[in-house]
Coordinates of C-alpha atoms in Angstrom, one line a residue:
M1 CA -65.8 45.0 -37.4
A2 CA -67.9 44.7 -40.5
T3 CA -69.8 41.4 -41.3
G4 CA -71.5 40.2 -44.3
Q5 CA -73.9 37.4 -45.4
I6 CA -73.4 35.0 -48.4
S7 CA -76.3 33.0 -49.7
L8 CA -75.4 29.6 -51.3
P9 CA -78.0 27.3 -53.0
L10 CA -78.3 23.7 -51.8
P11 CA -76.9 21.0 -54.0
V12 CA -79.3 19.3 -56.5
L13 CA -80.6 15.8 -55.2
P14 CA -79.4 13.0 -57.5
E15 CA -82.0 11.3 -59.8
G16 CA -83.8 8.3 -58.3
W17 CA -83.6 9.7 -54.8
S18 CA -86.5 8.1 -53.0
A19 CA -85.5 8.5 -49.3
P20 CA -88.9 9.8 -48.1
N21 CA -90.5 6.6 -49.5
D22 CA -88.0 4.2 -48.3
F23 CA -87.9 5.6 -44.7
K24 CA -88.9 3.2 -42.0
A25 CA -89.0 4.3 -38.4
I26 CA -87.2 2.0 -36.1
G27 CA -88.1 3.7 -32.8
A28 CA -90.1 6.4 -31.1
L29 CA -89.1 9.6 -29.4
S30 CA -89.0 9.4 -25.5
T31 CA -91.2 11.7 -23.3
P32 CA -89.7 15.2 -22.9
N33 CA -88.4 16.3 -19.5
Q34 CA -87.8 19.6 -18.1
R35 CA -84.3 20.3 -16.7
N36 CA -82.2 23.3 -15.5
L37 CA -79.0 24.1 -17.4
E38 CA -76.0 26.1 -16.3
P39 CA -73.7 27.9 -18.6
V40 CA -70.1 26.7 -18.5
G41 CA -66.8 27.5 -20.3
P42 CA -64.0 30.1 -20.3
H43 CA -66.2 32.7 -21.8
F44 CA -68.9 32.2 -19.2
L45 CA -66.3 32.4 -16.5
A46 CA -64.9 35.6 -18.0
H47 CA -68.4 37.0 -18.1
A48 CA -69.0 35.9 -14.4
R49 CA -65.6 37.3 -13.4
R50 CA -66.4 40.7 -15.0
K51 CA -69.8 40.9 -13.4
R52 CA -68.7 39.9 -10.0
H53 CA -65.9 42.4 -9.9
K54 CA -67.5 45.0 -12.0
R55 CA -64.8 45.3 -14.6
T56 CA -64.9 46.4 -18.2
F57 CA -63.4 44.2 -20.8
S58 CA -60.0 46.1 -21.0
E59 CA -59.6 46.2 -17.3
D60 CA -60.3 42.5 -17.0
E61 CA -57.7 41.7 -19.8
R62 CA -55.0 43.9 -18.1
I63 CA -55.6 42.2 -14.7
Q64 CA -55.5 38.8 -16.4
A65 CA -52.3 39.6 -18.2
Q66 CA -50.6 40.5 -14.9
E67 CA -51.9 37.3 -13.2
N68 CA -50.6 35.2 -16.1
V69 CA -47.0 36.9 -15.9
K70 CA -47.0 36.4 -12.2
K71 CA -48.2 32.6 -12.7
V72 CA -45.4 32.0 -15.2
E73 CA -42.8 33.7 -12.9
D74 CA -43.9 31.5 -10.1
E75 CA -43.7 28.3 -12.1
D76 CA -40.2 29.0 -13.3
A77 CA -39.0 30.5 -10.1
D78 CA -37.0 27.4 -9.4
D79 CA -34.1 27.6 -11.8
I80 CA -34.5 30.5 -14.3
S81 CA -35.5 33.3 -12.0
E82 CA -33.2 36.3 -11.6
P83 CA -33.7 39.9 -10.7
E84 CA -33.5 42.2 -13.5
D85 CA -30.7 44.8 -13.7
P86 CA -32.2 48.4 -14.5
L87 CA -29.1 49.2 -16.6
M88 CA -29.9 46.2 -18.7
L89 CA -33.4 47.1 -19.1
G90 CA -32.3 50.4 -20.7
R91 CA -29.8 48.7 -23.3
D92 CA -29.9 49.8 -26.8
A93 CA -30.9 46.9 -29.1
K94 CA -28.6 48.0 -31.8
D95 CA -25.6 47.1 -29.5
W96 CA -26.7 43.5 -29.4
K97 CA -23.2 42.1 -29.8
G98 CA -22.2 43.8 -26.5
Q99 CA -25.1 42.3 -24.5
D100 CA -25.0 39.2 -22.4
H101 CA -27.5 37.1 -23.8
Y102 CA -27.7 34.8 -20.9
A103 CA -28.3 37.7 -18.6
V104 CA -31.0 39.0 -20.9
L105 CA -32.8 35.9 -20.6
G106 CA -32.2 35.4 -16.7
L107 CA -29.9 32.4 -17.2
S108 CA -26.6 33.9 -15.9
K109 CA -26.1 31.1 -13.4
H110 CA -26.5 28.5 -16.2
R111 CA -24.8 30.0 -19.1
Y112 CA -23.3 27.4 -21.5
R113 CA -24.8 24.7 -19.4
A114 CA -28.4 26.0 -20.1
T115 CA -30.6 23.5 -21.9
D116 CA -32.8 24.3 -24.7
S117 CA -35.8 23.8 -22.5
Q118 CA -34.4 26.3 -20.1
I119 CA -33.7 28.9 -22.9
K120 CA -37.4 28.4 -24.2
R121 CA -39.0 28.8 -20.8
A122 CA -36.8 31.8 -19.9
H123 CA -37.7 33.3 -23.3
R124 CA -41.5 32.8 -22.7
K125 CA -41.1 34.2 -19.2
K126 CA -39.3 37.3 -20.5
V127 CA -41.8 37.8 -23.4
L128 CA -44.8 37.7 -21.0
R129 CA -43.3 40.4 -18.9
H130 CA -41.8 42.7 -21.6
H131 CA -43.9 42.1 -24.7
P132 CA -44.9 45.7 -26.0
D133 CA -48.7 44.6 -25.9
K134 CA -48.5 43.4 -22.3
R135 CA -46.5 46.5 -21.3
A136 CA -49.1 48.7 -22.9
A137 CA -51.9 46.6 -21.4
T138 CA -50.4 47.4 -17.9
G139 CA -50.1 51.0 -18.6
S140 CA -46.2 51.0 -18.8
S141 CA -44.4 53.6 -21.0
E142 CA -41.4 51.4 -21.6
D143 CA -40.3 51.1 -25.1
D144 CA -39.7 47.9 -27.0
S145 CA -35.9 48.2 -26.9
F146 CA -35.3 45.5 -24.2
F147 CA -37.8 43.2 -26.0
K148 CA -35.6 43.4 -29.1
C149 CA -32.8 42.5 -26.9
I150 CA -34.8 39.4 -25.7
Q151 CA -35.6 38.4 -29.2
K152 CA -32.0 38.7 -30.4
A153 CA -30.8 36.7 -27.3
F154 CA -33.3 33.9 -28.1
E155 CA -32.2 34.0 -31.7
V156 CA -28.6 33.6 -30.8
L157 CA -28.9 30.9 -28.1
T158 CA -31.3 28.8 -30.1
D159 CA -29.0 28.7 -33.1
P160 CA -26.2 26.1 -32.4
I161 CA -23.6 27.8 -34.5
K162 CA -24.4 31.4 -33.1
R163 CA -24.4 30.0 -29.5
R164 CA -21.2 28.3 -29.9
Q165 CA -19.6 31.6 -31.3
F166 CA -21.0 33.5 -28.3
D167 CA -19.9 30.9 -25.8
S168 CA -16.4 31.1 -27.2
V169 CA -16.1 34.6 -26.0
D170 CA -18.3 34.5 -23.0
E171 CA -15.8 35.7 -20.3
N172 CA -18.7 35.8 -17.7
A173 CA -18.7 32.0 -17.5
N174 CA -14.9 32.0 -16.6
V175 CA -13.8 31.5 -13.1
D176 CA -10.8 33.7 -12.0
P177 CA -7.8 31.7 -10.9
P178 CA -7.0 32.1 -7.1
S179 CA -4.0 34.0 -5.8
K180 CA -1.0 32.2 -4.4
K181 CA -1.9 33.2 -1.0
A182 CA -5.5 31.9 -1.1
A183 CA -4.7 28.7 -2.7
S184 CA -2.1 27.8 0.0
K185 CA -4.2 28.7 3.0
S186 CA -5.1 24.9 3.6
P187 CA -4.5 21.6 1.8
S188 CA -8.0 21.5 0.5
A189 CA -8.2 25.3 -0.6
F190 CA -5.9 24.5 -3.6
Y191 CA -8.2 21.9 -5.1
K192 CA -11.3 23.9 -4.1
L193 CA -10.2 27.0 -5.8
W194 CA -8.4 25.6 -8.8
G195 CA -10.9 22.9 -9.6
P196 CA -13.6 25.1 -10.8
V197 CA -11.2 27.3 -12.9
F198 CA -10.3 24.0 -15.1
E199 CA -13.9 22.8 -15.1
R200 CA -14.9 26.1 -16.8
E201 CA -11.8 26.1 -19.2
A202 CA -12.7 22.4 -20.1
R203 CA -15.9 23.6 -22.0
F204 CA -13.6 24.8 -24.8
S205 CA -11.8 21.4 -25.2
K206 CA -12.1 19.3 -28.4
T207 CA -11.5 16.2 -26.3
Q208 CA -14.1 15.2 -23.9
P209 CA -14.2 14.1 -21.1
V210 CA -11.5 16.3 -19.7
P211 CA -9.3 14.9 -16.7
K212 CA -10.1 16.4 -13.3
L213 CA -7.7 18.2 -11.0
G214 CA -8.3 15.6 -8.3
N215 CA -7.2 15.9 -4.9
D216 CA -4.4 15.1 -2.4
R217 CA -5.1 11.4 -2.9
S218 CA -4.6 11.4 -6.6
S219 CA -2.0 9.1 -8.0
K220 CA 1.1 10.3 -9.8
E221 CA -0.1 8.8 -13.0
E222 CA -3.5 10.7 -12.6
V223 CA -1.6 14.0 -11.8
E224 CA 0.6 13.7 -14.8
E225 CA -2.2 12.7 -17.0
F226 CA -4.0 16.0 -15.9
Y227 CA -1.1 18.3 -16.6
N228 CA -0.1 16.6 -19.9
F229 CA -3.7 17.1 -21.1
W230 CA -3.6 20.8 -20.3
F231 CA -0.1 21.5 -21.6
N232 CA -1.2 19.9 -25.0
F233 CA -4.8 21.4 -24.7
E234 CA -6.6 21.7 -28.0
S235 CA -9.3 24.5 -28.0
W236 CA -12.1 24.9 -30.3
R237 CA -12.4 28.8 -29.6
S238 CA -12.6 30.8 -32.8
F239 CA -13.6 34.3 -31.8
E240 CA -15.8 34.8 -34.7
Y241 CA -18.4 36.6 -32.6
Q242 CA -16.1 39.5 -32.0
D243 CA -15.5 39.9 -35.7
E244 CA -16.1 43.3 -37.4
D245 CA -19.3 43.3 -39.4
V246 CA -18.4 42.7 -43.2
P247 CA -20.3 45.2 -45.4
D248 CA -23.0 43.6 -47.6
D249 CA -22.3 46.1 -50.4
T250 CA -21.2 44.1 -53.2
E251 CA -19.8 47.1 -55.1
N252 CA -17.1 47.6 -52.5
R253 CA -15.4 44.3 -52.7
D254 CA -11.9 45.6 -51.8
Q255 CA -13.3 46.9 -48.4
K256 CA -15.0 43.6 -47.8
R257 CA -11.8 41.6 -48.4
H258 CA -10.0 44.1 -46.2
V259 CA -12.4 43.6 -43.3
E260 CA -12.3 39.8 -43.7
R261 CA -8.4 39.9 -43.5
K262 CA -8.6 42.1 -40.7
N263 CA -11.0 39.7 -38.9
N264 CA -8.8 36.7 -39.6
N265 CA -5.8 38.5 -38.2
A266 CA -7.7 39.5 -35.0
R267 CA -8.8 36.0 -34.5
K268 CA -5.3 34.5 -34.9
K269 CA -4.1 37.1 -32.4
K270 CA -6.8 36.3 -29.9
K271 CA -6.1 32.6 -30.4
S272 CA -2.5 33.1 -29.5
E273 CA -3.2 35.2 -26.5
D274 CA -5.7 32.7 -25.3
I275 CA -3.2 29.8 -25.7
A276 CA -0.6 31.9 -23.8
R277 CA -3.1 32.8 -21.1
L278 CA -4.0 29.1 -20.6
R279 CA -0.4 28.1 -20.5
Q280 CA 0.2 30.7 -17.7
L281 CA -2.7 29.4 -16.0
V282 CA -1.5 25.7 -16.1
D283 CA 2.1 27.0 -15.0
D284 CA 0.6 28.8 -12.0
C285 CA -1.3 25.9 -11.0
L286 CA 1.6 23.5 -11.4
A287 CA 3.8 25.8 -9.4
G288 CA 1.5 25.8 -6.3
D289 CA 0.7 22.1 -6.5
E290 CA 1.8 20.3 -3.5
R291 CA 1.5 16.8 -5.1
I292 CA 4.2 17.8 -7.6
K293 CA 6.6 18.7 -4.7
K294 CA 5.7 15.5 -3.0
F295 CA 6.4 13.4 -6.1
K296 CA 9.7 15.2 -6.8
K297 CA 10.7 14.6 -3.3
E298 CA 9.8 10.9 -3.6
A299 CA 11.6 10.8 -6.7
R300 CA 14.7 12.4 -5.3
A301 CA 14.6 10.0 -2.3
G302 CA 14.3 7.2 -4.8
K303 CA 17.2 8.6 -6.7
D304 CA 19.2 8.9 -3.5
K305 CA 18.3 5.3 -2.5
K306 CA 19.3 4.1 -5.7
R307 CA 22.6 6.1 -5.7
L308 CA 23.3 4.9 -2.1
D309 CA 22.6 1.2 -3.2
R310 CA 24.7 1.7 -6.3
E311 CA 27.6 3.1 -4.1
A312 CA 27.1 0.3 -1.7
E313 CA 27.2 -2.1 -4.4
E314 CA 30.3 -0.7 -6.0
R315 CA 31.9 -0.8 -2.6
R316 CA 30.9 -4.3 -2.2
V317 CA 32.3 -5.2 -5.6
V318 CA 35.5 -3.4 -4.9
E319 CA 35.8 -5.0 -1.5
E320 CA 35.1 -8.4 -2.9
A321 CA 37.4 -7.8 -5.9
K322 CA 40.1 -6.8 -3.4
K323 CA 39.4 -9.8 -1.1
A324 CA 39.5 -12.0 -4.2
R325 CA 42.8 -10.5 -5.2
E326 CA 44.2 -10.8 -1.8
E327 CA 43.0 -14.5 -1.6
K328 CA 44.5 -15.0 -5.0
E329 CA 47.8 -13.5 -4.0
K330 CA 47.8 -15.5 -0.8
L331 CA 47.0 -18.6 -2.7
M332 CA 49.8 -17.7 -5.2
K333 CA 52.2 -17.1 -2.4
E334 CA 51.3 -20.3 -0.6
K335 CA 51.6 -22.1 -4.0
E336 CA 55.1 -20.5 -4.6
E337 CA 56.1 -21.4 -1.0
A338 CA 54.7 -24.8 -1.4
E339 CA 56.4 -25.3 -4.8
K340 CA 59.6 -23.8 -3.2
A341 CA 59.4 -26.1 -0.4
E342 CA 58.6 -29.1 -2.7
K343 CA 61.5 -28.0 -4.8
V344 CA 63.7 -27.9 -1.8
E345 CA 62.2 -31.2 -0.7
G346 CA 62.7 -32.6 -4.1
K347 CA 66.2 -31.3 -4.3
K348 CA 66.7 -32.9 -0.9
A349 CA 65.0 -36.2 -2.0
K350 CA 67.1 -36.1 -5.2
E351 CA 70.3 -35.5 -3.3
A352 CA 69.3 -38.0 -0.9
A353 CA 68.5 -40.5 -3.9
K354 CA 71.6 -39.5 -5.3
N355 CA 73.6 -40.0 -2.4
A356 CA 71.6 -43.4 -1.8
A357 CA 72.5 -44.3 -5.5
K358 CA 76.1 -43.5 -4.8
K359 CA 76.0 -45.5 -1.6
N360 CA 74.4 -48.4 -3.3
K361 CA 76.7 -48.2 -6.3
R362 CA 79.6 -48.4 -3.7
V363 CA 77.8 -51.4 -2.1
L364 CA 77.4 -53.0 -5.5
K365 CA 81.2 -52.4 -6.4
G366 CA 82.2 -53.3 -2.8
S367 CA 80.3 -56.5 -3.2
V368 CA 82.4 -57.8 -6.1
K369 CA 85.7 -56.7 -4.3
D370 CA 84.7 -58.5 -1.1
A371 CA 84.0 -61.5 -3.4
N372 CA 87.5 -61.4 -4.9
Y373 CA 86.0 -60.2 -8.0
L374 CA 83.9 -63.4 -8.4
L375 CA 87.2 -65.6 -8.3
P376 CA 87.4 -68.7 -6.0
K377 CA 89.0 -68.0 -2.7
G378 CA 92.9 -68.0 -2.8
Q379 CA 93.0 -67.1 -6.5
E380 CA 94.5 -63.6 -6.8
A381 CA 92.6 -61.2 -9.2
G382 CA 94.8 -59.4 -11.8
A383 CA 94.5 -56.0 -13.0
K384 CA 92.7 -57.1 -16.1
R385 CA 90.2 -59.2 -14.2
V386 CA 89.5 -56.2 -11.8
D387 CA 89.0 -53.9 -14.8
E388 CA 86.6 -56.5 -16.5
V389 CA 84.5 -57.0 -13.4
L390 CA 84.3 -53.4 -12.5
G391 CA 83.5 -52.6 -16.2
D392 CA 80.5 -55.0 -16.1
V393 CA 79.4 -53.8 -12.7
E394 CA 79.4 -50.2 -14.1
A395 CA 77.7 -51.3 -17.2
V396 CA 74.9 -53.0 -15.0
T397 CA 74.5 -50.4 -12.5
G398 CA 74.1 -47.7 -15.4
K399 CA 71.0 -49.6 -16.5
L400 CA 69.4 -49.6 -13.1
D401 CA 67.3 -46.9 -11.5
N402 CA 67.5 -45.8 -7.8
E403 CA 64.9 -48.3 -6.7
E404 CA 66.6 -51.2 -8.6
L405 CA 69.9 -50.1 -7.2
A406 CA 68.4 -50.2 -3.6
V407 CA 66.9 -53.7 -4.2
M408 CA 70.2 -54.8 -5.8
A409 CA 72.1 -53.4 -2.8
G410 CA 69.7 -55.1 -0.4
K411 CA 70.3 -58.4 -2.0
L412 CA 74.1 -58.1 -1.9
T413 CA 74.4 -56.8 1.6
G414 CA 76.0 -59.3 3.8
L415 CA 77.3 -61.7 1.1
K416 CA 80.8 -62.5 1.0
L417 CA 81.2 -65.7 -1.2
A418 CA 81.9 -65.4 -4.9
E419 CA 79.4 -68.1 -5.5
E420 CA 76.6 -66.0 -3.8
V421 CA 77.5 -62.7 -5.0
G422 CA 77.9 -64.0 -8.6
A423 CA 74.5 -65.7 -8.5
V424 CA 72.8 -62.4 -7.7
W425 CA 74.7 -60.5 -10.5
K426 CA 74.0 -63.2 -12.8
E427 CA 70.2 -63.0 -12.1
E428 CA 70.2 -59.4 -12.6
V429 CA 72.0 -59.6 -15.8
Q430 CA 69.5 -62.0 -17.1
R431 CA 66.8 -59.9 -16.1
L432 CA 68.1 -56.9 -17.9
E433 CA 68.8 -59.1 -21.0
E434 CA 65.1 -60.4 -20.9
E435 CA 64.0 -56.7 -20.9
G436 CA 66.3 -55.7 -23.6
K437 CA 68.4 -53.5 -21.6
L438 CA 71.4 -55.6 -22.2
K439 CA 72.5 -57.6 -25.0
T440 CA 73.0 -61.3 -24.4
G441 CA 76.6 -62.2 -23.8
E442 CA 77.6 -58.4 -23.5
M443 CA 78.7 -59.0 -19.8
K444 CA 82.0 -61.0 -19.8
T445 CA 82.3 -61.7 -16.0
L446 CA 78.7 -61.2 -14.5
G447 CA 76.6 -63.3 -17.0
S448 CA 78.6 -66.5 -16.9

């Protein structure tokens, strides 16, 4: 390497500078001491290392590069250390879209969950191992094709948009659904095998957080929420990563539009296929979920209980209605019988009252006959007298009810004398006249 020397003049001192004249010493130098000094620093350590191991500069740099790589590998061996596949090391860098970027950086077990820090550390580790200069220093004849793969993987995974596009089509991150036989081996096998499947599919959900599959103790509401979410799943997958490259040649615009339309149609088709795949996945899980069967059984039991209760209630209502109808018919029958009996009794009472009234009327008529039609004893009553007295008796008895007839008959019973019988009739006529039932003076023989 060529070296050169440049001479530059010192700057001119300003006018009026008088430092030598104005200098005043404020102290004195101490007495010098003799001491032993030891050289230190990375360059001295490198020199000492080369002297000790008798290495040349190139040999020491090669060995130090190997040790640095091993040191980085040991530091990152905890979470970003994976064995390298020989087939992957021989990949063609031009086929970068077909490579697994996470596997290239040694992040296969992390994939979409890998943090930016892990990606940077993994990239540094791979660069230290596969950088062309490092490989040349170690004497390796490997070309830089895999190093280009590393750089492309780092470029994709550190760009949020490109990484999201790659994650959208990263099938290696999926978990295959279990077979029906494997999921039904034990009660816990279903949740153990299906849970990771939906956890991986949840990374495509626009809505976060995503409901968990749960376990056999999950409530009906939680299970329904889980399946309702997945049957109405909204995915952000777009499949742009698998697009055919659009030519940059601006002169061939028709070809460019043709490729863009082809890519759009391919995306829509893949989106539809992915929706159908996910729907089939949810249907298969639902078909093997014992909780759904349990809930349906409980629902059927509840419906059967409701049906039985409803039928029992209907029977009870029918029986009560029948009982009420029978009771009503019984009461109506008893009422009819009572009314009939009452009618019979009334008829009998009426007949008895009628007979009593006839008897009392006979008593009343007989009283005036026995009293010589209210004439003094020894005086014979003519036909006219008899008709007049009986006519008045008939008129008075016509104004009396049965009770009054009975009272009147009771008063006249046992009386024989015309004066006594006449007094009773006279009193009754006066009462009837006072009540307005008879006109004053209307009775010719009984009121005088």
